[in-house]
Coordinates of C-alpha atoms in Angstrom, one line a residue:
W1 CA 140.6 196.5 225.7
R2 CA 143.2 194.2 226.6
G3 CA 142.9 190.6 225.2
R4 CA 142.0 188.0 227.8
P5 CA 143.3 184.4 227.2
G6 CA 141.4 182.7 224.3
S7 CA 139.6 185.8 223.4
C8 CA 142.1 187.4 220.9
G9 CA 140.6 187.7 217.3
I10 CA 137.2 186.1 218.1
L11 CA 134.1 188.3 217.0
N12 CA 131.7 187.6 219.8
R13 CA 134.5 188.6 222.4
G14 CA 134.7 192.0 221.0
F15 CA 135.0 193.8 217.7
A16 CA 135.3 197.2 215.9
R17 CA 133.0 198.0 212.5
L18 CA 135.2 199.9 210.0
A19 CA 133.4 201.6 207.2
C20 CA 134.3 203.4 204.2
E21 CA 132.8 207.0 204.2
S22 CA 132.6 206.9 200.4
C23 CA 131.0 203.7 199.2
G24 CA 129.5 202.6 202.6
H25 CA 131.1 199.2 202.6
S26 CA 131.9 198.0 206.2
R27 CA 133.8 195.0 207.7
L28 CA 134.1 193.8 211.2
V29 CA 137.5 193.6 212.7
A30 CA 137.8 191.3 215.8
F31 CA 139.9 192.9 218.7
S32 CA 143.3 191.4 219.2
C33 CA 146.0 191.6 221.8
R34 CA 148.5 193.7 219.7
G35 CA 146.5 195.2 216.9
R36 CA 145.0 194.5 213.4
G37 CA 148.1 192.3 212.0
F38 CA 148.9 188.8 212.6
C39 CA 149.5 187.6 216.3
P40 CA 152.2 184.8 216.4
S41 CA 151.2 183.9 220.0
C42 CA 147.4 183.6 219.2
L43 CA 147.7 181.8 215.8
G44 CA 150.4 179.5 217.3
R45 CA 148.3 178.6 220.1
R46 CA 145.2 177.9 217.8
M47 CA 147.3 175.8 215.6
A48 CA 148.4 173.8 218.4
Q49 CA 144.8 173.4 219.7
T50 CA 143.5 172.4 216.2
S51 CA 146.1 169.9 215.7
M52 CA 145.8 168.3 219.0
D53 CA 141.8 168.4 218.5
L54 CA 142.2 166.5 215.3
F55 CA 144.8 164.1 216.7
E56 CA 142.8 163.2 219.8
N57 CA 139.2 163.7 218.7
V58 CA 138.7 163.5 215.1
L59 CA 141.2 161.1 213.2
P60 CA 140.9 157.3 214.3
A61 CA 143.6 156.0 216.4
A62 CA 145.7 153.2 215.0
V63 CA 145.1 154.1 211.6
P64 CA 147.7 154.9 208.8
L65 CA 147.4 158.5 207.3
R66 CA 148.3 160.0 204.1
Q67 CA 148.6 163.6 202.8
W68 CA 147.5 164.4 199.5
V69 CA 148.3 168.0 198.2
L70 CA 146.6 169.3 195.0
T71 CA 148.1 172.4 193.3
L72 CA 146.2 174.2 190.4
P73 CA 147.3 175.7 187.2
H74 CA 148.8 179.2 187.2
A75 CA 145.9 180.3 184.9
L76 CA 143.2 179.3 187.6
R77 CA 145.1 180.7 190.7
A78 CA 144.2 184.3 190.7
R79 CA 140.5 183.6 189.5
L80 CA 140.2 181.1 192.5
A81 CA 142.0 183.1 195.1
F82 CA 139.4 185.9 194.8
D83 CA 136.3 183.4 194.7
G84 CA 136.1 181.6 198.1
P85 CA 132.8 179.5 197.1
L86 CA 134.2 178.5 193.7
L87 CA 137.4 177.7 195.5
G88 CA 135.6 175.5 198.1
A89 CA 133.7 173.6 195.4
V90 CA 136.8 172.8 193.7
G91 CA 138.4 171.4 197.0
R92 CA 135.2 169.1 197.5
I93 CA 135.5 167.8 194.0
F94 CA 139.2 166.9 194.8
V95 CA 138.4 165.2 198.3
D96 CA 135.4 163.4 196.6
T97 CA 137.6 162.0 193.9
V98 CA 140.4 160.6 196.0
L99 CA 137.8 159.1 198.3
S100 CA 135.9 157.5 195.2
W101 CA 139.4 156.3 194.3
Y102 CA 140.1 154.7 197.6
R103 CA 136.7 152.7 197.4
R104 CA 137.2 151.3 194.0
R105 CA 140.7 150.3 194.6
M106 CA 139.7 148.5 197.7
E107 CA 136.9 146.9 196.0
A108 CA 139.4 145.6 193.5
T109 CA 141.3 143.7 196.3
G110 CA 138.2 142.2 197.5
V111 CA 137.1 144.8 200.1
P112 CA 133.6 146.1 199.0
G113 CA 131.4 148.7 200.6
G114 CA 134.4 150.6 202.3
Q115 CA 134.4 154.0 203.5
S116 CA 137.3 156.5 204.2
G117 CA 137.6 160.2 205.5
A118 CA 139.5 163.3 205.2
V119 CA 140.4 166.6 206.9
T120 CA 141.4 169.3 204.2
V121 CA 143.2 172.7 204.8
T122 CA 143.1 175.2 202.0
Q123 CA 146.4 177.0 201.8
R124 CA 146.2 180.4 199.9
V125 CA 150.0 181.1 199.4
S126 CA 153.3 179.6 198.5
S127 CA 156.2 179.7 201.1
D128 CA 157.4 182.7 199.3
L129 CA 154.0 184.2 199.7
R130 CA 153.0 184.2 195.9
A131 CA 149.0 183.7 195.3
N132 CA 148.7 179.8 195.1
P133 CA 145.5 178.4 196.5
H134 CA 145.9 174.6 196.9
F135 CA 144.7 172.0 199.2
H136 CA 146.4 169.7 201.9
A137 CA 144.2 167.0 202.8
I138 CA 144.8 164.2 205.3
F139 CA 143.3 161.1 204.2
L140 CA 142.9 157.8 206.3
D141 CA 145.1 155.7 204.0
G142 CA 142.4 153.0 203.7
V143 CA 138.7 152.3 204.3
F144 CA 136.5 150.9 207.1
V145 CA 134.1 148.3 206.4
P146 CA 131.0 147.9 208.5
G147 CA 131.4 145.0 211.0
K148 CA 128.7 142.2 211.6
A149 CA 125.8 142.9 213.9
G150 CA 127.0 144.3 217.1
E151 CA 130.7 144.4 216.0
P152 CA 132.6 147.7 215.2
P153 CA 133.9 148.4 211.8
T154 CA 137.1 147.2 210.4
F155 CA 139.7 149.2 209.0
H156 CA 141.6 147.8 205.8
P157 CA 144.9 149.8 204.9
L158 CA 145.4 150.6 201.4
P159 CA 147.7 148.3 199.5
H160 CA 151.1 149.8 198.0
L161 CA 150.3 153.0 196.3
S162 CA 152.2 153.5 193.0
T163 CA 153.0 156.7 190.9
T164 CA 150.7 155.3 188.2
G165 CA 147.8 155.3 190.9
V166 CA 148.6 159.0 191.8
A167 CA 148.6 159.9 188.3
D168 CA 145.0 158.1 187.8
V169 CA 143.7 160.2 190.8
L170 CA 145.1 163.3 189.2
Q171 CA 143.7 162.8 185.7
L172 CA 140.3 162.0 187.3
A173 CA 140.4 165.1 189.8
R174 CA 141.6 167.3 186.6
A175 CA 138.9 166.1 184.4
R176 CA 136.0 166.7 187.0
I177 CA 137.4 170.2 188.1
L178 CA 137.8 171.4 184.6
R179 CA 134.3 170.1 183.6
F180 CA 132.7 171.6 186.8
L181 CA 134.4 175.1 185.9
S182 CA 133.6 174.8 182.3
R183 CA 129.7 174.4 183.2
R184 CA 130.2 177.5 185.3
G185 CA 131.4 179.4 182.6
V186 CA 135.0 179.9 184.3
V187 CA 137.2 178.2 181.6
E188 CA 137.4 177.1 178.3
V189 CA 139.6 173.8 177.7
S190 CA 141.0 173.4 174.1
D191 CA 144.2 171.7 172.8
D192 CA 145.3 171.0 176.5
A193 CA 145.1 174.8 177.1
I194 CA 142.9 176.5 179.8
T195 CA 141.6 180.0 179.2
V196 CA 139.9 181.7 182.1
Q197 CA 136.8 183.8 181.2
G198 CA 135.2 186.6 183.4
D199 CA 138.4 187.3 185.3
L200 CA 139.3 190.2 187.6
Q201 CA 140.3 192.4 184.6
G202 CA 136.9 193.7 183.9
R203 CA 136.0 194.3 187.4
D204 CA 139.3 195.7 188.9
P205 CA 142.2 196.1 186.8
V206 CA 144.4 197.2 189.3
L207 CA 143.6 194.3 191.4
A208 CA 143.9 191.8 188.3
S209 CA 147.6 193.2 187.7
L210 CA 148.4 192.6 191.4
A211 CA 147.1 189.2 191.4
A212 CA 148.7 188.4 188.0
A213 CA 152.0 189.8 189.8
S214 CA 151.7 187.8 192.8
V215 CA 150.9 184.4 191.1
S216 CA 153.9 184.5 188.7
G217 CA 156.3 185.8 191.5
R218 CA 157.1 189.3 189.8
G219 CA 158.4 192.0 192.6
P220 CA 159.2 190.7 196.2
A221 CA 158.2 187.2 195.9
G222 CA 161.4 185.5 197.5
P223 CA 164.5 183.8 196.0
A224 CA 164.3 181.8 192.9
R225 CA 164.1 178.2 193.5
R226 CA 165.6 175.3 191.4
K227 CA 162.7 173.4 189.5
P228 CA 162.6 169.6 189.9
M229 CA 163.4 167.6 186.6
L230 CA 160.3 166.2 185.2
V231 CA 160.1 162.9 183.6
S232 CA 157.2 161.7 181.4
L233 CA 155.1 158.9 182.8
P234 CA 155.5 155.7 180.2
G235 CA 152.3 155.6 178.1
R236 CA 151.1 159.0 179.1
P237 CA 153.6 161.5 177.8
R238 CA 151.6 164.5 179.0
V239 CA 151.8 163.2 182.6
Q240 CA 155.1 164.1 184.3
I241 CA 156.7 162.6 187.2
S242 CA 158.7 165.1 189.4
F243 CA 159.4 162.6 192.3
P244 CA 158.0 159.3 193.5
L245 CA 154.3 159.8 194.0
C246 CA 154.4 163.2 192.8
V247 CA 153.1 163.9 189.1
N248 CA 151.8 166.9 187.0
D249 CA 149.1 167.0 184.3
L250 CA 148.1 170.2 182.3
G251 CA 149.3 172.5 185.4
F252 CA 147.6 170.3 187.9
G253 CA 150.1 168.7 190.5
L254 CA 149.5 166.0 192.8
H255 CA 151.7 165.0 195.8
A256 CA 151.1 161.8 198.0
A257 CA 154.4 160.9 199.1
T258 CA 154.0 161.9 202.9
T259 CA 152.6 159.3 205.3
A260 CA 152.3 158.5 208.9
G261 CA 152.1 155.1 210.1
A262 CA 149.2 153.8 212.1
L263 CA 151.3 153.4 215.6
D264 CA 154.0 156.3 214.6
T265 CA 152.6 158.8 217.1
R266 CA 155.1 161.5 216.4
A267 CA 154.5 161.4 212.7
R268 CA 150.8 161.5 213.1
Q269 CA 151.1 164.6 215.3
A270 CA 153.5 166.2 212.9
L271 CA 151.2 165.6 209.9

């Protein structure tokens, strides 16, 4: 089979079923142009196509954008990396928290009833390939308010965002995520410490060992990096600032410093 343009890696264009003779577990592997590994050509094409589709058909024009990036504590990373539904639920809580904060912030400035939106991508590794599931979300940096009868909605951009505001969002998201995970029996939180329950150790000790090594960076995990200096937020000693609009709290991190102006086409495409 030789890949046709646009067919590489798509199951309905052809696939093989691989099965384990011992346990019977099977998996579908889509035909690709070069083999079972990564295809830089196809992945690059899909990345460009997805980006342009978002830019041209999904994200509204002439609206400022802001990227919010949420990282998770090391204690949670291995657990969430091997539980897709649980990771997805955490991502939805994060996005809902930011959207709710946008709505309340705009209501405080006299713009009630606003709605915003976001596109979220789950990234599963760091740049050095450590296991690090985290979320990159592009938000409309403001809200749309319904117009009068027959008029289109009006966009109101978010006023100046401060590091304190980012800290507020992070603390809300952290509390909601930990409360959700506690109800699911995944974690126990006491004295600002997170203990993961029912991890991989009982199910697959070898996989648990590999996951722990990947999270911590032991073994071939790339060169060591200099860590940024952390400064405590005044009045909230547990919240630490690494850069403007970048905060950390109990292992959770939130970065909101990357933006693209409403009329900056190049920045919007890059974002």
